XYZ file of C-alpha atoms in Angstrom:
127
model
C -77.107 -91.866 -27.814
C -76.948 -88.113 -27.232
C -78.909 -86.756 -24.348
C -79.449 -83.700 -22.053
C -80.105 -83.722 -18.389
C -81.358 -80.511 -16.655
C -81.126 -79.705 -12.968
C -81.407 -76.738 -10.695
C -85.144 -76.009 -10.707
C -87.051 -75.322 -7.501
C -89.392 -72.957 -5.675
C -88.362 -69.374 -4.975
C -90.125 -66.068 -4.072
C -90.575 -63.342 -6.508
C -87.445 -61.235 -6.867
C -85.218 -64.277 -6.189
C -82.719 -66.106 -8.471
C -82.143 -69.663 -9.678
C -79.472 -71.179 -11.984
C -80.522 -74.093 -14.135
C -77.932 -76.471 -15.467
C -78.074 -78.830 -18.466
C -75.453 -81.516 -18.867
C -74.809 -82.733 -22.422
C -73.527 -86.194 -23.250
C -71.333 -84.898 -25.952
C -68.431 -82.428 -26.279
C -70.207 -79.132 -26.596
C -67.295 -77.312 -28.371
C -68.757 -78.474 -31.656
C -70.896 -76.212 -33.869
C -74.390 -76.188 -32.627
C -77.202 -74.191 -31.112
C -78.252 -74.753 -27.485
C -81.210 -73.155 -25.861
C -83.703 -72.993 -22.978
C -87.449 -73.307 -23.475
C -90.309 -73.247 -21.004
C -93.928 -74.359 -20.859
C -96.465 -73.197 -18.400
C -99.692 -75.149 -17.705
C -102.166 -74.444 -20.545
C -99.671 -72.581 -22.575
C -97.551 -73.414 -25.566
C -93.856 -74.009 -25.188
C -91.783 -70.899 -25.829
C -88.176 -70.230 -26.458
C -86.497 -68.370 -23.736
C -82.845 -68.100 -24.606
C -80.516 -69.558 -27.166
C -76.882 -69.435 -28.252
C -74.708 -70.353 -31.285
C -71.333 -71.963 -30.494
C -68.559 -73.177 -32.767
C -64.880 -73.894 -32.234
C -65.339 -73.810 -28.440
C -66.637 -70.205 -28.392
C -70.035 -68.643 -28.108
C -70.706 -66.178 -30.891
C -74.254 -65.146 -30.329
C -76.881 -65.354 -27.681
C -80.403 -64.219 -27.846
C -83.410 -63.874 -25.462
C -87.193 -63.674 -25.527
C -88.448 -60.133 -24.740
C -89.996 -61.293 -21.501
C -86.650 -62.336 -20.007
C -84.193 -59.870 -21.453
C -82.088 -58.202 -18.763
C -83.052 -60.775 -16.171
C -81.852 -64.163 -17.573
C -78.395 -65.054 -18.951
C -77.487 -68.158 -20.938
C -73.977 -69.513 -20.902
C -72.050 -72.587 -21.949
C -69.046 -74.180 -20.168
C -67.364 -76.485 -22.695
C -64.939 -77.780 -20.024
C -67.981 -79.288 -18.274
C -70.187 -79.829 -21.403
C -72.853 -77.936 -19.502
C -75.353 -75.258 -20.499
C -76.631 -72.828 -17.821
C -79.461 -70.415 -17.452
C -79.009 -67.803 -14.739
C -82.378 -66.387 -13.880
C -82.577 -63.201 -11.772
C -85.455 -60.998 -10.619
C -87.848 -63.883 -11.027
C -91.541 -63.177 -11.415
C -94.546 -65.397 -10.819
C -95.134 -65.493 -14.611
C -91.767 -67.246 -14.941
C -93.332 -70.302 -13.331
C -93.025 -73.150 -15.819
C -91.343 -76.386 -16.669
C -87.994 -75.486 -18.224
C -86.316 -77.556 -20.931
C -82.852 -77.385 -22.494
C -82.541 -78.276 -26.091
C -79.974 -78.514 -28.869
C -79.814 -78.322 -32.674
C -77.103 -79.306 -35.060
C -75.764 -77.043 -37.826
C -77.009 -75.318 -39.748
C -78.849 -73.507 -36.917
C -79.678 -70.162 -35.517
C -80.352 -69.713 -31.837
C -83.746 -67.964 -32.211
C -84.964 -70.398 -34.862
C -86.901 -72.237 -32.166
C -88.426 -74.825 -34.409
C -85.162 -76.414 -35.420
C -84.247 -77.634 -31.869
C -84.574 -81.387 -32.012
C -82.884 -82.867 -28.919
C -84.616 -82.262 -25.608
C -83.965 -82.809 -21.926
C -86.581 -84.067 -19.565
C -87.291 -80.721 -17.974
C -86.904 -79.084 -14.551
C -89.768 -77.223 -12.731
C -89.408 -73.613 -11.701
C -92.079 -72.199 -9.414
C -92.022 -68.466 -8.395
C -94.459 -67.361 -5.658
C -95.596 -63.879 -5.096
């Protein structure tokens, strides 16, 4: 059974950084989309960042406007692990963060097609 396991969440002050990790139970050098989502209390889940990978290389990554220039998504196929580097964190970034995957055909910002989810990791940013 395929699964995803996130880690790296925590509490940080505004302006700080965190790196989230998501370990996949399969070889991630296959064609797929992988992404990060977040859900704050009382709000809908939103796509934060996504990438398209095939043949062991990442060909396209995309970000929500609210995190562009601050967050970076990356994939280490040697470790089968997806990362989200989050810099210049703001209190409004506080949420439960989930990693997710979608098989082909897929597009990283087609958020509705992601169908495999991790359990989530909490990020709290204080002002």
